[in-house]
mmCIF file of C-alpha atoms in Angstrom:
data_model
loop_
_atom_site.group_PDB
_atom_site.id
_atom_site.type_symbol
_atom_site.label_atom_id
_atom_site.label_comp_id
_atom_site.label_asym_id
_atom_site.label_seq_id
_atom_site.Cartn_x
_atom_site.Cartn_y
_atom_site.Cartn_z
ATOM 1 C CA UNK M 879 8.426 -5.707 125.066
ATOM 2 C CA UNK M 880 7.358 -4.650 121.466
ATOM 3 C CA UNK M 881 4.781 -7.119 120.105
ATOM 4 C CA UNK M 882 4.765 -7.192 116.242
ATOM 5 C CA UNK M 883 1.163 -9.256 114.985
ATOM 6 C CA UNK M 884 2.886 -10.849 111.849
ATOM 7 C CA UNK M 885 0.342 -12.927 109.252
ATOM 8 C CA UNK M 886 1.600 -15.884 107.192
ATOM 9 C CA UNK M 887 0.588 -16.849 103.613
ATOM 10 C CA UNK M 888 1.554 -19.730 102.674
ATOM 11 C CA UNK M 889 2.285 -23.213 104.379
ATOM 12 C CA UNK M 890 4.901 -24.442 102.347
ATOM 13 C CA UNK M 891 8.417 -25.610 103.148
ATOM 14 C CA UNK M 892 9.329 -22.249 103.430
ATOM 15 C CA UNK M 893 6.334 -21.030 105.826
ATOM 16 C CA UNK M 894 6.317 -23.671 107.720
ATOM 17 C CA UNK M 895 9.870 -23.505 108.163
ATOM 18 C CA UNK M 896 9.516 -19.946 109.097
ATOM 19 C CA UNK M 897 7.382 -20.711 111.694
ATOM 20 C CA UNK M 898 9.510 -23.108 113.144
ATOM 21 C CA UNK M 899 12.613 -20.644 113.216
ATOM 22 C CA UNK M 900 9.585 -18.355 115.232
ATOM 23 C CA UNK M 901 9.173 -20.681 117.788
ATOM 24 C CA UNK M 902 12.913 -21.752 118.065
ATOM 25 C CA UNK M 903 14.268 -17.707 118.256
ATOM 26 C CA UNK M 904 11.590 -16.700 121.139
ATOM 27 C CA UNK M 905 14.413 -16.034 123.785
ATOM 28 C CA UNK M 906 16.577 -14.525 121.223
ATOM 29 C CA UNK M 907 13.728 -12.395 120.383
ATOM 30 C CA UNK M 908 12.910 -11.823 123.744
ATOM 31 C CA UNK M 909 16.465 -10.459 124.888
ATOM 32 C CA UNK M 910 16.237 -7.781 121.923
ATOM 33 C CA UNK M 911 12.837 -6.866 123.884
ATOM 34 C CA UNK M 912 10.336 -8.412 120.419
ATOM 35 C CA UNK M 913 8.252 -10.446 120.554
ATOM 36 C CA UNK M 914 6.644 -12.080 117.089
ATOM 37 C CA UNK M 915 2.536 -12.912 117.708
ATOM 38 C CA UNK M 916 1.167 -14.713 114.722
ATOM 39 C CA UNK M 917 -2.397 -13.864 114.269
ATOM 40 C CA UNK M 918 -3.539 -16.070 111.000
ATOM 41 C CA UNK M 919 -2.004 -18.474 108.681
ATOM 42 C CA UNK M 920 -3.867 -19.461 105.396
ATOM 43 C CA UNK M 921 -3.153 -21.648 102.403
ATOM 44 C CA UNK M 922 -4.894 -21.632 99.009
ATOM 45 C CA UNK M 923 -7.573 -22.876 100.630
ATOM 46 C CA UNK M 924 -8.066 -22.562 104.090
ATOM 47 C CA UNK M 925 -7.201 -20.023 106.676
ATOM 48 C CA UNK M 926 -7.175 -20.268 110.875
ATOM 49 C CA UNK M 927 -6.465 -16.864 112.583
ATOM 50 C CA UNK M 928 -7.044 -15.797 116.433
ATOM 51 C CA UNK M 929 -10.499 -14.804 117.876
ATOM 52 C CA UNK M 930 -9.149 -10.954 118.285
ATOM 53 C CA UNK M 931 -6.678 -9.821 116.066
ATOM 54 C CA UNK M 932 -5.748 -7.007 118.191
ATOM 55 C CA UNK M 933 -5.286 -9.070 121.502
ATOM 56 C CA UNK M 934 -4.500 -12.589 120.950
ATOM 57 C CA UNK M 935 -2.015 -15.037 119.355
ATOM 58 C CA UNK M 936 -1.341 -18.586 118.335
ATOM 59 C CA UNK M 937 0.954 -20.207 121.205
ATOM 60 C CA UNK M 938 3.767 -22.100 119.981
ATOM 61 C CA UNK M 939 2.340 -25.703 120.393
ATOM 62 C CA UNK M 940 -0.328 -24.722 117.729
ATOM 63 C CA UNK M 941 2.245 -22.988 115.239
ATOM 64 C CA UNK M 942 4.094 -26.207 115.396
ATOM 65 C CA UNK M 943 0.837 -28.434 114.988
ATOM 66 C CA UNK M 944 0.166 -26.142 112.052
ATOM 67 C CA UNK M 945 3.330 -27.699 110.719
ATOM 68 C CA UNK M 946 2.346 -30.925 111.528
ATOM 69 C CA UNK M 947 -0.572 -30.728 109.811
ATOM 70 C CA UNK M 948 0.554 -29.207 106.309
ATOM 71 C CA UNK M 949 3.546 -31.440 106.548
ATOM 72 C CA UNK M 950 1.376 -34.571 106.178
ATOM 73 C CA UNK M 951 -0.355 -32.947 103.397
ATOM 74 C CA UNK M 952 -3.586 -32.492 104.887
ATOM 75 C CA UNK M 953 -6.369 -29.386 105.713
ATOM 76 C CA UNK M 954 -5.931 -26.299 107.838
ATOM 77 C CA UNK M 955 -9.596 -27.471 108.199
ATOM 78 C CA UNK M 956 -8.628 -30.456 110.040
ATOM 79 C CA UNK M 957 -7.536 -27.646 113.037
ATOM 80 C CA UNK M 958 -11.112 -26.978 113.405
ATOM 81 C CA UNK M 959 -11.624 -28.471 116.469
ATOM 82 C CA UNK M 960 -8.725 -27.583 118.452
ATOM 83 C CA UNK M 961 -10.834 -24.622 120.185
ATOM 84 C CA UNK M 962 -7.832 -21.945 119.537
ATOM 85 C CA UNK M 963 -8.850 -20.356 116.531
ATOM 86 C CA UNK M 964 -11.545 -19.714 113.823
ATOM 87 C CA UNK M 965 -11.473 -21.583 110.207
ATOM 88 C CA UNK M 966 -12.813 -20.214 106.927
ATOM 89 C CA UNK M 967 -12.624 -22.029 103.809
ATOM 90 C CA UNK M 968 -12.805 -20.781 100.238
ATOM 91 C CA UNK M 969 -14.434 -17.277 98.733
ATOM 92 C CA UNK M 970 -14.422 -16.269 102.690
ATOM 93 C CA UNK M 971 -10.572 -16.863 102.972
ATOM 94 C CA UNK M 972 -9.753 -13.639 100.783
ATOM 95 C CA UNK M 973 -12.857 -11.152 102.259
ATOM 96 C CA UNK M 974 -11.144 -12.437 105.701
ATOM 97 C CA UNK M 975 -7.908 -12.077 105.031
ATOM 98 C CA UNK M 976 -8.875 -8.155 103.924
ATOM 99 C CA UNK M 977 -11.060 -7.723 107.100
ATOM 100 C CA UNK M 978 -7.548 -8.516 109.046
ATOM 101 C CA UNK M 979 -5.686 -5.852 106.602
ATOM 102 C CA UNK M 980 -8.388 -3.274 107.728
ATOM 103 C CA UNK M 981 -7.779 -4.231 111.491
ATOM 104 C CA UNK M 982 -4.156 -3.840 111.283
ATOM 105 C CA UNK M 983 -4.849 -0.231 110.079
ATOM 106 C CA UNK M 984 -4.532 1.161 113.541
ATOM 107 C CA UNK M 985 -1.927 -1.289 115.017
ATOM 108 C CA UNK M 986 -0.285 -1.838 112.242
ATOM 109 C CA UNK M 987 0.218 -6.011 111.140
ATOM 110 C CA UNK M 988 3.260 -7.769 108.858
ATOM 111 C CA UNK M 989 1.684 -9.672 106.100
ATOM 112 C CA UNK M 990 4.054 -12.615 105.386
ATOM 113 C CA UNK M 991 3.681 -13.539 101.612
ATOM 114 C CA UNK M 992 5.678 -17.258 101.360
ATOM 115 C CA UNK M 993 3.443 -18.590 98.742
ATOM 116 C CA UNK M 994 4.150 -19.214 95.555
ATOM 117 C CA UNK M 995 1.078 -17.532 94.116
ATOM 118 C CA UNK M 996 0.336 -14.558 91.966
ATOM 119 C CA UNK M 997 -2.826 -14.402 93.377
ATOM 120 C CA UNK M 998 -1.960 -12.655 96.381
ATOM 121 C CA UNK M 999 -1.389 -9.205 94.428
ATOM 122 C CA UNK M 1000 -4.166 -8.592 95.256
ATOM 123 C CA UNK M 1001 -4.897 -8.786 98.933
ATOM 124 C CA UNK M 1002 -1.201 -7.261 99.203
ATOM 125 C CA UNK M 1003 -2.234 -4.253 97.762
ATOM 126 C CA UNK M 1004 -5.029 -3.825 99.838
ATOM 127 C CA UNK M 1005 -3.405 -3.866 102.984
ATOM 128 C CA UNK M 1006 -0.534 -2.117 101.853
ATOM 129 C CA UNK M 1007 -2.790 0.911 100.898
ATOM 130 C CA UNK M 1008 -4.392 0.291 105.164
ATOM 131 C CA UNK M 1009 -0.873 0.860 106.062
ATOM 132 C CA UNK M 1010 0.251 -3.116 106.885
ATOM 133 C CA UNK M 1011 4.063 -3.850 106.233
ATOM 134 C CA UNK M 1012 4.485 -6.807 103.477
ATOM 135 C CA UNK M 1013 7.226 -9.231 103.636
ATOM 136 C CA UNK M 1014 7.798 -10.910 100.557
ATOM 137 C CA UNK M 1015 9.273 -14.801 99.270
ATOM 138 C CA UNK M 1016 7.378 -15.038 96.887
ATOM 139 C CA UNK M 1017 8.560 -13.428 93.882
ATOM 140 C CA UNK M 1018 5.241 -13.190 91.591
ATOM 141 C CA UNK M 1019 3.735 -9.950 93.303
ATOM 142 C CA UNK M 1020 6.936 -8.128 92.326
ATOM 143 C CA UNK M 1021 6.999 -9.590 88.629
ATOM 144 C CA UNK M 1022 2.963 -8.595 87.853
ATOM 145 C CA UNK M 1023 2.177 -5.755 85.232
ATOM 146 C CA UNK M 1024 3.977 -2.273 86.161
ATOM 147 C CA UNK M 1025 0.534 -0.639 87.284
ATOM 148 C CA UNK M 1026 -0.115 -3.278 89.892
ATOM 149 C CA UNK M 1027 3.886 -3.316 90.487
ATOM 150 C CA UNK M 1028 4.409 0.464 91.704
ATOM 151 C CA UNK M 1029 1.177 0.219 93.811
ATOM 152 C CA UNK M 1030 3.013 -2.823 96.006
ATOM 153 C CA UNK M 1031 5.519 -0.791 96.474
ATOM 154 C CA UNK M 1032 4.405 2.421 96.667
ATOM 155 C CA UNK M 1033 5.562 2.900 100.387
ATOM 156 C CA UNK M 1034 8.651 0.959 100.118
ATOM 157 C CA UNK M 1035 9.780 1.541 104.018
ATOM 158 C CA UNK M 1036 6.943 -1.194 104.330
ATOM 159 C CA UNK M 1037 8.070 -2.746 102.016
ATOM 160 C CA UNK M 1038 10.696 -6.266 102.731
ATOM 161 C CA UNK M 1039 11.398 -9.045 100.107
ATOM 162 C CA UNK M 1040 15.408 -10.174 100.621
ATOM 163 C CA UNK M 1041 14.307 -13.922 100.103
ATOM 164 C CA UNK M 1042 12.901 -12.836 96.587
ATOM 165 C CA UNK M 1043 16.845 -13.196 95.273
ATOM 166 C CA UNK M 1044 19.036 -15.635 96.389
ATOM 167 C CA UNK M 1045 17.282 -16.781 99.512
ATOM 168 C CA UNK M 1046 18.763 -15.144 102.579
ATOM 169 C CA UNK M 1047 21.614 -13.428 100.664
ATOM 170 C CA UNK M 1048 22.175 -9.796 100.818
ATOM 171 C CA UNK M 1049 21.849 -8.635 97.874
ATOM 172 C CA UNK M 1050 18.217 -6.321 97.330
ATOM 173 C CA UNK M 1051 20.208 -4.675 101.238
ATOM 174 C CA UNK M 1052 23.046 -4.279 99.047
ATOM 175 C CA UNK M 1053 21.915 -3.129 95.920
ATOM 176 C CA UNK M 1054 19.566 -0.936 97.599
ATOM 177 C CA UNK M 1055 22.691 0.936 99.537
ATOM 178 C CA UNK M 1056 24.519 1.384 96.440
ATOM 179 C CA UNK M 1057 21.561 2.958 94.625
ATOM 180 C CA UNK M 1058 20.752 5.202 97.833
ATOM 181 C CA UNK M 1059 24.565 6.509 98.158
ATOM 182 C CA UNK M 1060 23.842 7.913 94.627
ATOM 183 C CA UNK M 1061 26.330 5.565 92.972
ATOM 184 C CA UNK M 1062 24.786 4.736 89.583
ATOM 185 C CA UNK M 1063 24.856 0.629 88.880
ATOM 186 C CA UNK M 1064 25.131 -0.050 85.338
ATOM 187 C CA UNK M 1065 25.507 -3.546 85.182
ATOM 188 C CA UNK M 1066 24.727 -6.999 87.280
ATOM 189 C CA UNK M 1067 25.438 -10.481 86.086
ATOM 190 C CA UNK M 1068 24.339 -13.231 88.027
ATOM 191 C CA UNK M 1069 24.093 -16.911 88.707
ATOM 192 C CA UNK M 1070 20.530 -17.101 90.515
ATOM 193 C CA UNK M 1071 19.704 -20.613 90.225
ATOM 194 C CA UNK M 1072 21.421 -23.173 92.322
ATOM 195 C CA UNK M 1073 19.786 -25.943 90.102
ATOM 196 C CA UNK M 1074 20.993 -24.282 86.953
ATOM 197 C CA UNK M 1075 24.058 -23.407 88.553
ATOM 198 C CA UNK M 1076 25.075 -27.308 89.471
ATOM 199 C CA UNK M 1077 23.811 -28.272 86.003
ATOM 200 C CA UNK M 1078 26.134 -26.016 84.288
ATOM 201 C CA UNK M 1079 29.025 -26.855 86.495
ATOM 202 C CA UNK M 1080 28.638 -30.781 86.583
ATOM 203 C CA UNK M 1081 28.536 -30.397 82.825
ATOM 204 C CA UNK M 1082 31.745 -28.367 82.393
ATOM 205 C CA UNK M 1083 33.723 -31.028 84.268
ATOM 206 C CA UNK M 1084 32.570 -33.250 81.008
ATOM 207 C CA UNK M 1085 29.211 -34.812 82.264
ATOM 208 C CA UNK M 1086 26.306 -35.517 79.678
ATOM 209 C CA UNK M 1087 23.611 -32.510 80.168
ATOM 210 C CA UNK M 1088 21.179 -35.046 80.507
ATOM 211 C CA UNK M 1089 22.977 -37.138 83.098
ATOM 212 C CA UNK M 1090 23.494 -34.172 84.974
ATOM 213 C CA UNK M 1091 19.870 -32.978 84.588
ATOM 214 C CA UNK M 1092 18.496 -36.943 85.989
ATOM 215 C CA UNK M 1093 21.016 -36.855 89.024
ATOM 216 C CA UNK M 1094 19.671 -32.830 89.896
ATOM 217 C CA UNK M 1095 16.192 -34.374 89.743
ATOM 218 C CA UNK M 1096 17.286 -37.605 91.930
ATOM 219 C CA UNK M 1097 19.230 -35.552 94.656
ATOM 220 C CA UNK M 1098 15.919 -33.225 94.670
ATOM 221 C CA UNK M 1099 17.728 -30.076 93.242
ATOM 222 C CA UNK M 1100 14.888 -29.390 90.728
ATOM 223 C CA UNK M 1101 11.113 -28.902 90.350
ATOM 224 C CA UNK M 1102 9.311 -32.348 90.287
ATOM 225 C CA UNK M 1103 9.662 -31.375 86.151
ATOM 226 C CA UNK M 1104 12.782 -30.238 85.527
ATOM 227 C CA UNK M 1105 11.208 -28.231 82.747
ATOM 228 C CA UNK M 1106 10.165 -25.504 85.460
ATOM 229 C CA UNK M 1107 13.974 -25.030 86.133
ATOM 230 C CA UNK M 1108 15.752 -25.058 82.451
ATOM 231 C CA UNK M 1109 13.131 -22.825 81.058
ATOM 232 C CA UNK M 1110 14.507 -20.270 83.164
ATOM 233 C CA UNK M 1111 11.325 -18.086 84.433
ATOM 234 C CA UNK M 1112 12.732 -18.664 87.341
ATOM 235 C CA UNK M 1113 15.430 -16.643 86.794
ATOM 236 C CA UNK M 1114 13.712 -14.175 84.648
ATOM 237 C CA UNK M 1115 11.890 -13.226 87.227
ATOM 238 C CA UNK M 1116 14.451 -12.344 89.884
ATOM 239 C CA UNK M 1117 16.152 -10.086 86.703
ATOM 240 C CA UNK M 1118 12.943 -8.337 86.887
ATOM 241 C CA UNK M 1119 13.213 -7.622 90.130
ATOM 242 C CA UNK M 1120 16.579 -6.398 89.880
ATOM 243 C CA UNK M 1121 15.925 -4.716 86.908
ATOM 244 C CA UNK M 1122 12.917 -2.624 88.215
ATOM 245 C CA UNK M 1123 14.821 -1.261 91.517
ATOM 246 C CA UNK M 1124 17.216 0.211 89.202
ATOM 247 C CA UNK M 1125 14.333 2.001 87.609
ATOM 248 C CA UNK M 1126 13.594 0.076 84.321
ATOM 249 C CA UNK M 1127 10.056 -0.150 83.786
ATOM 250 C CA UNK M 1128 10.200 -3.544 82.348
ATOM 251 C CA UNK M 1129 7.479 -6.497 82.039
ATOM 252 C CA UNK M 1130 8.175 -10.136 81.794
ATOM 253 C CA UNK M 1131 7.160 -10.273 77.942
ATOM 254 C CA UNK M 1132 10.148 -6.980 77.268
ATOM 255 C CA UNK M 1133 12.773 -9.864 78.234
ATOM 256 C CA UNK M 1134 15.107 -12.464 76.509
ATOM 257 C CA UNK M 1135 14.758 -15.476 78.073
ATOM 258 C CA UNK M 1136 16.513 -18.233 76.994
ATOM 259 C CA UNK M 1137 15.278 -22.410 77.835
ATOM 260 C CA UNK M 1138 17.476 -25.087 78.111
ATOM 261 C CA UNK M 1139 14.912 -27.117 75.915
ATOM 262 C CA UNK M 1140 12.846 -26.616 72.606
ATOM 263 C CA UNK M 1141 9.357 -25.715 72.315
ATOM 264 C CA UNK M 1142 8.828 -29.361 71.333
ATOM 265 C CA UNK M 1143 9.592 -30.706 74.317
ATOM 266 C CA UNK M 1144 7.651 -28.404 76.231
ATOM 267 C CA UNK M 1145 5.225 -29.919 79.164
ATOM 268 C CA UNK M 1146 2.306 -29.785 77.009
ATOM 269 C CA UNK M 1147 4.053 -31.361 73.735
ATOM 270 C CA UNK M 1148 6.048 -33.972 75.503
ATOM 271 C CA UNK M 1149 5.098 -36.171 78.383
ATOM 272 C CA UNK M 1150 7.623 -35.679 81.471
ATOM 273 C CA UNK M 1151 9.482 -39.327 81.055
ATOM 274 C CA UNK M 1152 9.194 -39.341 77.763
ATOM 275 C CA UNK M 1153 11.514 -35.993 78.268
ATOM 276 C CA UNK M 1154 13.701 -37.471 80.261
ATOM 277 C CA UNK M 1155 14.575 -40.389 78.935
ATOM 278 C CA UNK M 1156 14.294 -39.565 74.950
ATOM 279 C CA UNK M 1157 14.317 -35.685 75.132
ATOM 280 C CA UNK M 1158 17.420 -34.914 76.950
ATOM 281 C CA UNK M 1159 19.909 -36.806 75.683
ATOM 282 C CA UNK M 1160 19.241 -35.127 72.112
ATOM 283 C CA UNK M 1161 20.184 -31.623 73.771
ATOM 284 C CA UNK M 1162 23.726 -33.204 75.033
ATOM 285 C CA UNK M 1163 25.559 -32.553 71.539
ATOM 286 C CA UNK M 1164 24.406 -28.961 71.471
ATOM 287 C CA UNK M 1165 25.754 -28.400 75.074
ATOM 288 C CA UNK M 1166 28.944 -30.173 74.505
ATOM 289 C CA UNK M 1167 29.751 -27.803 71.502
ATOM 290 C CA UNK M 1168 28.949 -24.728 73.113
ATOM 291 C CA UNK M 1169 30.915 -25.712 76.100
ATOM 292 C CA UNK M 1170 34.152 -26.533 73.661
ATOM 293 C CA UNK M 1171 33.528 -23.175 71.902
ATOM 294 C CA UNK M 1172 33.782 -21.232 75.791
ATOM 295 C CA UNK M 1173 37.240 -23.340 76.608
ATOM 296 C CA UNK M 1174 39.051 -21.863 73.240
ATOM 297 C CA UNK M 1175 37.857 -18.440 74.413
ATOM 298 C CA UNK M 1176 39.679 -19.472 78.151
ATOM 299 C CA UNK M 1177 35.360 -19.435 79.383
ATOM 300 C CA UNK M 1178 33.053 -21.252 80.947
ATOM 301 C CA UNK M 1179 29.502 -21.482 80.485
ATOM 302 C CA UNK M 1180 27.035 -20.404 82.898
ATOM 303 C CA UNK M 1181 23.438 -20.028 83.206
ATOM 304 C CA UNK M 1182 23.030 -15.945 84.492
ATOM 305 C CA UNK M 1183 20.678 -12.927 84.264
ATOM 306 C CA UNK M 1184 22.172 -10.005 82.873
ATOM 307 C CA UNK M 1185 21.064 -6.341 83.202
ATOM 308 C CA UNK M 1186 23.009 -3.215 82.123
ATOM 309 C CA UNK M 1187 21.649 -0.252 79.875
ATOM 310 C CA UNK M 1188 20.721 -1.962 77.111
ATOM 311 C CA UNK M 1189 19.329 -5.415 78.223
ATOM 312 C CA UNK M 1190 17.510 -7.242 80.773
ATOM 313 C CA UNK M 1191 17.410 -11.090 79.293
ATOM 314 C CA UNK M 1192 18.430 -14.563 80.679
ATOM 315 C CA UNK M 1193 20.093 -17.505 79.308
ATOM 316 C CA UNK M 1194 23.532 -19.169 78.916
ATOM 317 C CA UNK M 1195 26.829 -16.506 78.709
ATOM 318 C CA UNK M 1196 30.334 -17.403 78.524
ATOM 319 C CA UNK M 1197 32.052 -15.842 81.326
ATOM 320 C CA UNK M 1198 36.065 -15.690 82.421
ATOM 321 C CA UNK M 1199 36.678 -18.686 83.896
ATOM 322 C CA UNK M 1200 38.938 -16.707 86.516
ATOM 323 C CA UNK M 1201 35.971 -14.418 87.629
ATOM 324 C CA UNK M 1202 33.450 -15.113 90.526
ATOM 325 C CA UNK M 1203 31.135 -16.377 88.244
ATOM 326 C CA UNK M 1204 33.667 -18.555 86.327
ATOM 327 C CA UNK M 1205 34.982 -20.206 89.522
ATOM 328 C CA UNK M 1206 31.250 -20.989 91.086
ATOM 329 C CA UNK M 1207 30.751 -25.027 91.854
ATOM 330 C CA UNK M 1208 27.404 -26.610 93.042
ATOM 331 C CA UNK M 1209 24.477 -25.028 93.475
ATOM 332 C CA UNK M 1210 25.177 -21.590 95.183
ATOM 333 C CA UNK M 1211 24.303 -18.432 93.402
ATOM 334 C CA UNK M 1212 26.575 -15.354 93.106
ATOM 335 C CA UNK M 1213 26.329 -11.789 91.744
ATOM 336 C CA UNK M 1214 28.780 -9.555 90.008
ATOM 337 C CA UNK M 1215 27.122 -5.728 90.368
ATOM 338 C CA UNK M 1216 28.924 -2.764 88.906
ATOM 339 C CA UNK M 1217 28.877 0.591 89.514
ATOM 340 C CA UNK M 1218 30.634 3.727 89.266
ATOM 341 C CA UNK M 1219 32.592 2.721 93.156
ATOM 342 C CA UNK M 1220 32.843 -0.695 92.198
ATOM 343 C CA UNK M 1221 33.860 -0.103 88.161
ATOM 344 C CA UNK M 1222 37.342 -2.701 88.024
ATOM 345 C CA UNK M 1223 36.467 -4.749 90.645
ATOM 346 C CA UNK M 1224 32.796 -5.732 91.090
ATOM 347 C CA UNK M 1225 30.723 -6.198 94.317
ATOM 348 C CA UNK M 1226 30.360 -9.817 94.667
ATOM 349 C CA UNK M 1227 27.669 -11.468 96.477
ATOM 350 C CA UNK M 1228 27.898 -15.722 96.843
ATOM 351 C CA UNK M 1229 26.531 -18.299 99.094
ATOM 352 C CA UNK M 1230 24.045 -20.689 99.502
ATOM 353 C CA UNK M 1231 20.808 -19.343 97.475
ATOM 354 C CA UNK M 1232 18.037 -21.893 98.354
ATOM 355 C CA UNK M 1233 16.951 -23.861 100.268
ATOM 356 C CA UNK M 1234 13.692 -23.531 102.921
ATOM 357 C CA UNK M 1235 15.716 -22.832 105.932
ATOM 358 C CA UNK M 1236 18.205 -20.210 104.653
ATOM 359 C CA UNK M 1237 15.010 -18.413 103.061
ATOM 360 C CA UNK M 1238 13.059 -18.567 106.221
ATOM 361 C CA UNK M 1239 15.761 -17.397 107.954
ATOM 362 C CA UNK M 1240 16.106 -14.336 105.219
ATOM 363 C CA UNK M 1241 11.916 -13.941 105.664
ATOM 364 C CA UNK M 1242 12.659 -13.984 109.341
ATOM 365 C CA UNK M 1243 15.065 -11.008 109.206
ATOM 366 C CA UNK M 1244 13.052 -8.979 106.955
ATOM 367 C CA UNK M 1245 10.162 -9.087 109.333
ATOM 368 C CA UNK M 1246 12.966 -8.057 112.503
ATOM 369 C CA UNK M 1247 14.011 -5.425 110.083
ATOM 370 C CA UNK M 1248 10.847 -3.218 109.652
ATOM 371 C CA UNK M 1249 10.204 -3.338 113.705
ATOM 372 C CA UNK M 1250 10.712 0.272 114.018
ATOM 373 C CA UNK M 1251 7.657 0.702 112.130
ATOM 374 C CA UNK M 1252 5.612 -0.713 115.085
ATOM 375 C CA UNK M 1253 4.523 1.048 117.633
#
């Protein structure tokens, strides 16, 4: 049996549903001859790891009270008692969470980044340059500066982030056999935001933008402020991504990024309800005419990243209404990418692009999928 000591940041719904899928895949595991033994979990705040780092684990009745805990919104603190681990609390939480990098040096550890923090760039880069593996949902440590960028992923065999785009879709795999095979990719368009995605769908079958935009919000499709969604950084930040495997040394401030909503109505001009019940429906009229201009052209409207030689920039494109992206509904995402093999008829990537489970589940693979780096 291979033991692989795997570190979580981040209790989330995505790390806490990661540890659940964990604890529900131990005979799965157990038949391919793995076994997954979680060593420390931290938050922003707090952090509880194992006595010996080396040796010991977390059994699955504590992984799951972990759950519990952050579920209810309270303190890894409050697991201080439980006489199964050690707590540290805040300046020690990073100096720890190093100490376990250094540890790992010999044995080698998976750091498990599902924050949503750019603070953990970091720690990341620390351990990385020990020799840990880093599994990545979080998107932020791949969309820092480019100095702090190529040090991440410097060693990119220990390198996983899969959930970064699209959840548990295949598309970095994908993209990263294509470039590998030495077939040049000169273009991607995608849809990479199930909330934008609905919204621009819902409003092509003749809904009021701001109608659509409330019922997102009510069905729980967007950010608490929908703001964080239609400004699209987001999305701009998955482009990145993309952009930089295919080489481009690009920053955040190089791209076009196009928001749903004037600088007016920003969060810190325009008080959330105020937005949504005055804001919005003043943006309907310029939707509505845009979306009348696509249907002369025989297109649709929809809310994509787009990277080829020229360009790396986000925001709405009219697209065939007979292509992949043209024919998408809800809130899945889908990608177009081009290349010299796939020049007529592009490589198409769609399904189901968030959600906590199906990006645990991606997280979950990633960390089965750099095993062979264990001894």
């Amino acid at each position: 049996m291979k033991n692989l000591p795997v570190f979580l940041m981040g209790c989330g719904g995505v790390g806490r549903q990661l540890l659940q899928h964990i604890v529900s895949c131990r005979s799965l595991h157990a038949k391919q001859g793995l076994h997954l033994r979680v060593v420390g979990v931290c938050d922003s705040k707090s952090l509880v790891v194992v006595a010996d780092v080396l040796t010991s684990e977390f059994d699955d009745s504590f992984l799951l009270e972990v759950c519990r805990v952050k579920s209810n919104g309270s303190s890894l603190q409050t697991l201080a008692n439980s006489g199964v681990c050690q707590v540290f609390s805040g300046p020690e939480v990073i100096r720890k969470v190093i100490d376990i990098g250094l540890l790992g040096k010999s044995t080698g550890l998976a750091f498990v980044d599902c924050s949503a923090s750019a603070e953990t760039i970091g720690v990341l880069n620390q351990v990385v340059d020990f020799g840990c593996c880093v599994v990545l949902a979080n998107k932020k440590p791949l969309t820092v500066p480019m100095e702090d960028y190529e040090k991440l992923v410097s060693q990119p065999h220990r390198l996983r982030h899969e959930s970064t785009i699209g959840a548990g879709l295949p598309v970095i795999a994908s993209l990263n056999r294509i470039i590998s095979s030495g077939d040049p990719v000169y273009r991607i368009i995608g849809s990479l935001s199930g909330t934008l995605g609905y919204v621009m769908s819902e409003v092509e079958d003749g809904k009021l933008f701001s109608q659509v935009v409330n019922a997102a919000k009510s069905l729980g499709y967007t950010e608490p402020d929908p703001r964080d969604d239609l400004g699209g950084m987001d999305v701009a930040r998955k482009a990145l991504i993309l952009a930089r495997l295919l080489g481009r040394r690009l920053n955040l401030d190089n791209m076009k990024i196009e928001s749903l909503y004037p600088e007016e109505m920003g969060p810190d001009v325009m008080p959330l309800e105020d937005f949504l019940v005055n804001g919005l429906p003043l943006l309907d009229q310029k939707i509505e005419d845009r979306i009348k201009q696509a249907s002369a052209n025989g297109n649709v409207l929809r809310y994509v990243c787009l990277i080829d030689d020229a360009r790396c920039e986000v925001g709405i494109q009219q697209v065939p209404n007979d292509s992949a992206l043209g024919r998408l509904r809800g809130s899945d995402n889908v990608v177009e990418i081009y290349s010299r093999c796939y020049e007529k008829q592009p490589l198409v990537i769609q399904g189901a692009g968030a959600g906590n489970d199906t990006t645990a589940a991606g997280v979950l693979a990633d960390i089965l999928d750099i095993q062979d780096l264990f001894p």
